[in-house]
Amino acid sequence: MELRSAENRTDSERRPLAVLFGWLQAKKRHINKYGNLYLSKGFDVVTVQVPPSQVLWPRHTQAKISKLLSLLQEISKPSRPIVTHGFSVGGYLYGEMLLKLEQQPDKYADIRSRLVGQVFDSPVDFEGVPRGFSNVLVSNPLLRSTLRKLLETYLKVMQSQVTNHYLQSSKAFHNNSLDLPSLFLYSRIDPIGVAEIIEGVMDKWQKKGVAVSHKCWERTPHVSHFHHHPDQYVEALITFLESLGFFTPEQQELEREKDLQGKQQASTVSGVIRE
């Protein structure tokens, strides 16, 4: 778990927080590209990553989520809104967080009150766990098929210790008691974050009155939309954040002033070098 703060900003008690739930085996430099996007917009960023071994034993994941909530309580102020952004299995991690918030509403009331929006990139539901794990962990088609079957057996055998936890997280995700504005980013051909399942969740939430927006690409691989369509991805994300009330005229003016100061400093340095 890592906390990164926006540079050259002194308003630490007002800066919004972005919580990123990483995908399996995500390299730091890759997940940081998303974090850098939030940092550039004045957010502080908390990144949560869980190795496959912990995801396969949910109690370890739940312990990590408890640590996350403790961290958010430490660094959060009433004036600091929180946006979550989950990638792939990050949807499961988010579901575990929802369960904690529901099970201990008084303890985490301050966090619930500051959550203002949620973003999901290629979220994986329970049915996608065996395929998702096997695709991430091995590249050989035969070994991948074998591992998928082993994981399917594992989930059947470990019903009480493992599978029930996945199902509870999935139920919490589908029901999503927070009813927060949501953005879904996904692909039509993704065999892991299945478009039909994602759209079923979107439809369910919209019927509850939740503000849901989405961007669906036709042929991008799992959790690769930003890589293949950076401009469209950023546009969808920024538009969503604007709908949450970020980037007001006052905030934009502050950003322009900061950019101007940066350019002036760069110009000064350049002048010194030329002299």
Short mmCIF file of C-alpha atoms in Angstrom, two decimals:
data_model
loop_
_atom_site.label_atom_id
_atom_site.label_comp_id
_atom_site.label_asym_id
_atom_site.label_seq_id
_atom_site.Cartn_x
_atom_site.Cartn_y
_atom_site.Cartn_z
CA MET A 1 0.00 0.00 0.00
CA GLU A 2 1.41 3.36 -1.00
CA LEU A 3 0.42 6.99 -0.47
CA ARG A 4 1.61 9.61 -2.95
CA SER A 5 0.94 13.31 -2.55
CA ALA A 6 0.51 16.00 -5.17
CA GLU A 7 3.65 18.10 -5.46
CA ASN A 8 3.83 21.80 -4.71
CA ARG A 9 0.50 21.78 -2.92
CA THR A 10 0.08 23.03 0.64
CA ASP A 11 -3.67 22.48 1.00
CA SER A 12 -3.24 18.96 2.39
CA GLU A 13 -6.45 19.09 4.42
CA ARG A 14 -8.55 19.86 1.34
CA ARG A 15 -6.88 17.79 -1.36
CA PRO A 16 -9.11 15.00 -2.67
CA LEU A 17 -7.97 11.39 -2.43
CA ALA A 18 -7.99 8.80 -5.18
CA VAL A 19 -7.84 5.19 -4.01
CA LEU A 20 -6.58 2.85 -6.74
CA PHE A 21 -7.31 -0.87 -6.41
CA GLY A 22 -4.75 -2.50 -8.70
CA TRP A 23 -5.10 -5.51 -10.95
CA LEU A 24 -3.27 -8.80 -10.37
CA GLN A 25 0.47 -8.66 -10.92
CA ALA A 26 0.31 -4.97 -11.84
CA LYS A 27 3.79 -3.50 -12.14
CA LYS A 28 4.36 -0.36 -10.13
CA ARG A 29 5.31 1.70 -13.17
CA HIS A 30 2.06 0.73 -14.87
CA ILE A 31 -0.29 1.49 -11.98
CA ASN A 32 1.62 4.71 -11.36
CA LYS A 33 0.59 5.99 -14.79
CA TYR A 34 -2.97 6.15 -13.52
CA GLY A 35 -1.83 7.60 -10.22
CA ASN A 36 0.14 10.28 -12.05
CA LEU A 37 -3.02 11.30 -13.87
CA TYR A 38 -4.78 11.93 -10.56
CA LEU A 39 -1.71 13.62 -9.08
CA SER A 40 -1.58 16.01 -12.03
CA LYS A 41 -5.13 17.05 -11.17
CA GLY A 42 -4.35 17.82 -7.54
CA PHE A 43 -5.35 14.52 -5.94
CA ASP A 44 -3.35 12.56 -3.42
CA VAL A 45 -3.24 8.88 -4.37
CA VAL A 46 -3.42 5.70 -2.31
CA THR A 47 -2.55 2.54 -4.25
CA VAL A 48 -3.68 -0.86 -3.00
CA GLN A 49 -2.27 -4.03 -4.54
CA VAL A 50 -2.82 -7.59 -3.39
CA PRO A 51 -0.76 -10.56 -4.67
CA PRO A 52 -2.56 -13.60 -6.11
CA SER A 53 -1.82 -15.68 -3.01
CA GLN A 54 -3.76 -13.22 -0.84
CA VAL A 55 -6.67 -12.96 -3.24
CA LEU A 56 -6.94 -16.76 -3.21
CA TRP A 57 -7.26 -16.62 0.58
CA PRO A 58 -9.80 -13.84 1.22
CA ARG A 59 -9.00 -13.37 4.90
CA HIS A 60 -5.64 -11.91 3.86
CA THR A 61 -7.40 -9.55 1.47
CA GLN A 62 -9.82 -8.51 4.20
CA ALA A 63 -6.89 -7.71 6.48
CA LYS A 64 -5.41 -5.51 3.74
CA ILE A 65 -8.73 -3.69 3.36
CA SER A 66 -8.86 -3.09 7.12
CA LYS A 67 -5.41 -1.51 6.90
CA LEU A 68 -6.60 0.66 4.02
CA LEU A 69 -9.58 1.91 6.01
CA SER A 70 -7.33 2.67 8.98
CA LEU A 71 -5.03 4.63 6.69
CA LEU A 72 -7.94 6.58 5.23
CA GLN A 73 -9.08 7.46 8.74
CA GLU A 74 -5.59 8.72 9.56
CA ILE A 75 -5.09 10.88 6.49
CA SER A 76 -8.65 11.92 5.74
CA LYS A 77 -10.25 15.13 6.88
CA PRO A 78 -13.94 16.04 6.60
CA SER A 79 -13.06 18.34 3.71
CA ARG A 80 -11.23 15.65 1.69
CA PRO A 81 -13.51 13.80 -0.76
CA ILE A 82 -12.54 10.29 -1.84
CA VAL A 83 -12.81 8.74 -5.31
CA THR A 84 -12.13 5.03 -5.84
CA HIS A 85 -10.76 3.53 -9.06
CA GLY A 86 -10.71 -0.26 -9.30
CA PHE A 87 -9.03 -2.33 -12.02
CA SER A 88 -10.03 -5.92 -12.81
CA VAL A 89 -9.83 -7.82 -9.50
CA GLY A 90 -9.90 -4.39 -7.89
CA GLY A 91 -13.66 -4.73 -8.22
CA TYR A 92 -13.45 -7.62 -5.76
CA LEU A 93 -11.27 -5.55 -3.41
CA TYR A 94 -13.82 -2.76 -3.59
CA GLY A 95 -16.56 -5.25 -2.73
CA GLU A 96 -14.60 -6.29 0.35
CA MET A 97 -14.34 -2.63 1.33
CA LEU A 98 -18.09 -2.22 0.93
CA LEU A 99 -18.62 -5.19 3.25
CA LYS A 100 -16.44 -3.57 5.91
CA LEU A 101 -18.34 -0.30 5.60
CA GLU A 102 -21.66 -2.13 5.91
CA GLN A 103 -20.60 -4.36 8.80
CA GLN A 104 -19.18 -1.50 10.87
CA PRO A 105 -21.18 1.58 9.85
CA ASP A 106 -20.41 3.61 12.97
CA LYS A 107 -16.68 2.96 12.86
CA TYR A 108 -16.37 3.97 9.22
CA ALA A 109 -19.11 6.60 9.00
CA ASP A 110 -16.53 9.32 8.30
CA ILE A 111 -15.17 7.43 5.29
CA ARG A 112 -18.63 6.68 3.90
CA SER A 113 -19.51 10.36 4.09
CA ARG A 114 -16.45 11.33 2.04
CA LEU A 115 -16.81 8.78 -0.75
CA VAL A 116 -18.17 10.74 -3.71
CA GLY A 117 -17.56 8.64 -6.82
CA GLN A 118 -16.32 5.29 -8.11
CA VAL A 119 -14.55 4.22 -11.30
CA PHE A 120 -14.27 0.63 -12.52
CA ASP A 121 -11.88 -0.43 -15.26
CA SER A 122 -12.57 -3.96 -16.57
CA PRO A 123 -14.12 -5.16 -13.27
CA VAL A 124 -14.16 -8.93 -12.78
CA ASP A 125 -17.08 -10.65 -11.12
CA PHE A 126 -16.91 -13.99 -9.31
CA GLU A 127 -17.40 -16.00 -12.52
CA GLY A 128 -14.27 -14.46 -14.00
CA VAL A 129 -11.90 -15.44 -11.18
CA PRO A 130 -10.60 -18.78 -12.59
CA ARG A 131 -10.10 -17.40 -16.09
CA GLY A 132 -8.59 -14.17 -14.80
CA PHE A 133 -6.07 -15.88 -12.55
CA SER A 134 -5.01 -18.41 -15.16
CA ASN A 135 -4.58 -15.74 -17.84
CA VAL A 136 -2.42 -13.61 -15.57
CA LEU A 137 -0.25 -16.33 -14.07
CA VAL A 138 0.63 -18.48 -17.10
CA SER A 139 0.98 -17.90 -20.84
CA ASN A 140 1.07 -21.47 -22.14
CA PRO A 141 -2.45 -22.34 -23.41
CA LEU A 142 -2.37 -25.90 -22.07
CA LEU A 143 -1.12 -24.85 -18.64
CA ARG A 144 -3.61 -22.00 -18.61
CA SER A 145 -6.50 -24.40 -19.23
CA THR A 146 -5.19 -26.79 -16.57
CA LEU A 147 -4.83 -24.01 -14.00
CA ARG A 148 -8.32 -22.73 -14.74
CA LYS A 149 -9.78 -26.17 -14.06
CA LEU A 150 -7.76 -26.47 -10.86
CA LEU A 151 -9.05 -23.11 -9.67
CA GLU A 152 -12.62 -24.09 -10.46
CA THR A 153 -12.12 -27.22 -8.35
CA TYR A 154 -10.49 -25.16 -5.59
CA LEU A 155 -13.52 -22.88 -5.42
CA LYS A 156 -15.86 -25.86 -5.14
CA VAL A 157 -13.82 -27.59 -2.44
CA MET A 158 -13.15 -24.41 -0.44
CA GLN A 159 -16.74 -23.22 -0.39
CA SER A 160 -16.86 -21.97 3.20
CA GLN A 161 -13.26 -20.75 3.53
CA VAL A 162 -12.99 -19.01 0.15
CA THR A 163 -15.92 -19.09 -2.25
CA ASN A 164 -18.51 -17.73 0.16
CA HIS A 165 -16.31 -14.68 0.74
CA TYR A 166 -16.11 -14.06 -3.00
CA LEU A 167 -19.87 -14.38 -3.29
CA GLN A 168 -20.45 -11.97 -0.40
CA SER A 169 -18.12 -9.44 -1.99
CA SER A 170 -19.86 -9.90 -5.34
CA LYS A 171 -23.25 -9.37 -3.73
CA ALA A 172 -22.02 -6.23 -1.98
CA PHE A 173 -20.66 -4.95 -5.29
CA HIS A 174 -23.90 -5.65 -7.16
CA ASN A 175 -26.11 -4.13 -4.46
CA ASN A 176 -23.67 -1.27 -3.74
CA SER A 177 -25.42 0.44 -0.86
CA LEU A 178 -23.43 3.65 -1.36
CA ASP A 179 -25.27 4.52 -4.61
CA LEU A 180 -22.39 6.71 -5.74
CA PRO A 181 -22.01 8.18 -9.23
CA SER A 182 -20.08 5.62 -11.25
CA LEU A 183 -17.96 5.33 -14.37
CA PHE A 184 -17.37 1.99 -16.10
CA LEU A 185 -14.53 1.51 -18.59
CA TYR A 186 -14.55 -1.82 -20.41
CA SER A 187 -14.21 -3.71 -23.69
CA ARG A 188 -16.70 -5.64 -25.77
CA ILE A 189 -14.28 -8.55 -26.37
CA ASP A 190 -12.85 -8.89 -22.85
CA PRO A 191 -13.30 -12.53 -21.73
CA ILE A 192 -12.46 -11.69 -18.10
CA GLY A 193 -14.28 -8.43 -17.39
CA VAL A 194 -17.33 -9.54 -19.36
CA ALA A 195 -19.25 -6.70 -21.01
CA GLU A 196 -22.67 -8.30 -20.53
CA ILE A 197 -22.11 -8.74 -16.79
CA ILE A 198 -20.80 -5.18 -16.43
CA GLU A 199 -23.78 -3.80 -18.32
CA GLY A 200 -26.11 -5.83 -16.13
CA VAL A 201 -24.64 -4.12 -13.06
CA MET A 202 -24.93 -0.74 -14.75
CA ASP A 203 -28.58 -1.37 -15.57
CA LYS A 204 -29.32 -2.48 -12.00
CA TRP A 205 -27.72 0.65 -10.55
CA GLN A 206 -29.42 2.98 -13.02
CA LYS A 207 -32.79 1.53 -12.04
CA LYS A 208 -31.92 2.49 -8.45
CA GLY A 209 -31.37 6.06 -9.59
CA VAL A 210 -27.56 5.94 -9.54
CA ALA A 211 -25.81 8.21 -12.03
CA VAL A 212 -23.85 5.80 -14.24
CA SER A 213 -21.65 6.69 -17.20
CA HIS A 214 -19.51 4.40 -19.30
CA LYS A 215 -17.04 4.05 -22.12
CA CYS A 216 -16.93 0.77 -24.00
CA TRP A 217 -14.25 -0.02 -26.56
CA GLU A 218 -14.79 -2.73 -29.14
CA ARG A 219 -11.47 -4.54 -29.20
CA THR A 220 -9.11 -3.49 -26.40
CA PRO A 221 -7.60 -6.22 -24.18
CA HIS A 222 -8.33 -6.56 -20.48
CA VAL A 223 -7.23 -3.49 -18.46
CA SER A 224 -5.52 -2.02 -21.54
CA HIS A 225 -7.89 0.78 -22.51
CA PHE A 226 -5.63 3.57 -21.25
CA HIS A 227 -2.68 2.06 -23.13
CA HIS A 228 -4.54 1.78 -26.44
CA HIS A 229 -6.81 4.83 -26.18
CA PRO A 230 -5.15 7.31 -23.79
CA ASP A 231 -6.97 10.41 -25.05
CA GLN A 232 -10.41 8.80 -24.89
CA TYR A 233 -9.67 7.28 -21.49
CA VAL A 234 -8.53 10.58 -20.01
CA GLU A 235 -11.48 12.42 -21.53
CA ALA A 236 -13.95 9.95 -20.02
CA LEU A 237 -12.28 10.13 -16.60
CA ILE A 238 -11.96 13.92 -16.51
CA THR A 239 -15.56 14.36 -17.66
CA PHE A 240 -16.67 12.07 -14.85
CA LEU A 241 -14.59 13.90 -12.24
CA GLU A 242 -16.00 17.21 -13.46
CA SER A 243 -19.51 15.82 -12.97
CA LEU A 244 -18.58 15.19 -9.32
CA GLY A 245 -17.77 18.86 -8.83
CA PHE A 246 -14.02 18.74 -9.21
CA PHE A 247 -12.20 21.27 -11.38
CA THR A 248 -14.46 24.20 -10.53
CA PRO A 249 -13.50 27.58 -12.07
CA GLU A 250 -11.63 28.39 -8.85
CA GLN A 251 -9.71 25.12 -9.00
CA GLN A 252 -8.93 25.61 -12.67
CA GLU A 253 -7.62 29.10 -11.93
CA LEU A 254 -5.34 27.67 -9.24
CA GLU A 255 -4.06 25.08 -11.71
CA ARG A 256 -3.40 27.79 -14.30
CA GLU A 257 -1.48 29.83 -11.74
CA LYS A 258 0.57 26.78 -10.79
CA ASP A 259 1.33 26.05 -14.46
CA LEU A 260 2.32 29.68 -15.00
CA GLN A 261 4.66 29.58 -12.01
CA GLY A 262 6.22 26.40 -13.35
CA LYS A 263 6.78 27.98 -16.76
CA GLN A 264 8.29 31.09 -15.17
CA GLN A 265 10.66 28.97 -13.10
CA ALA A 266 11.65 26.99 -16.18
CA SER A 267 12.23 30.23 -18.09
CA THR A 268 14.41 31.57 -15.28
CA VAL A 269 16.50 28.40 -15.20
CA SER A 270 16.84 28.51 -18.98
CA GLY A 271 18.01 32.12 -18.82
CA VAL A 272 20.61 31.28 -16.20
CA ILE A 273 21.92 28.43 -18.32
CA ARG A 274 22.22 30.65 -21.41
CA GLU A 275 24.14 33.26 -19.43
#
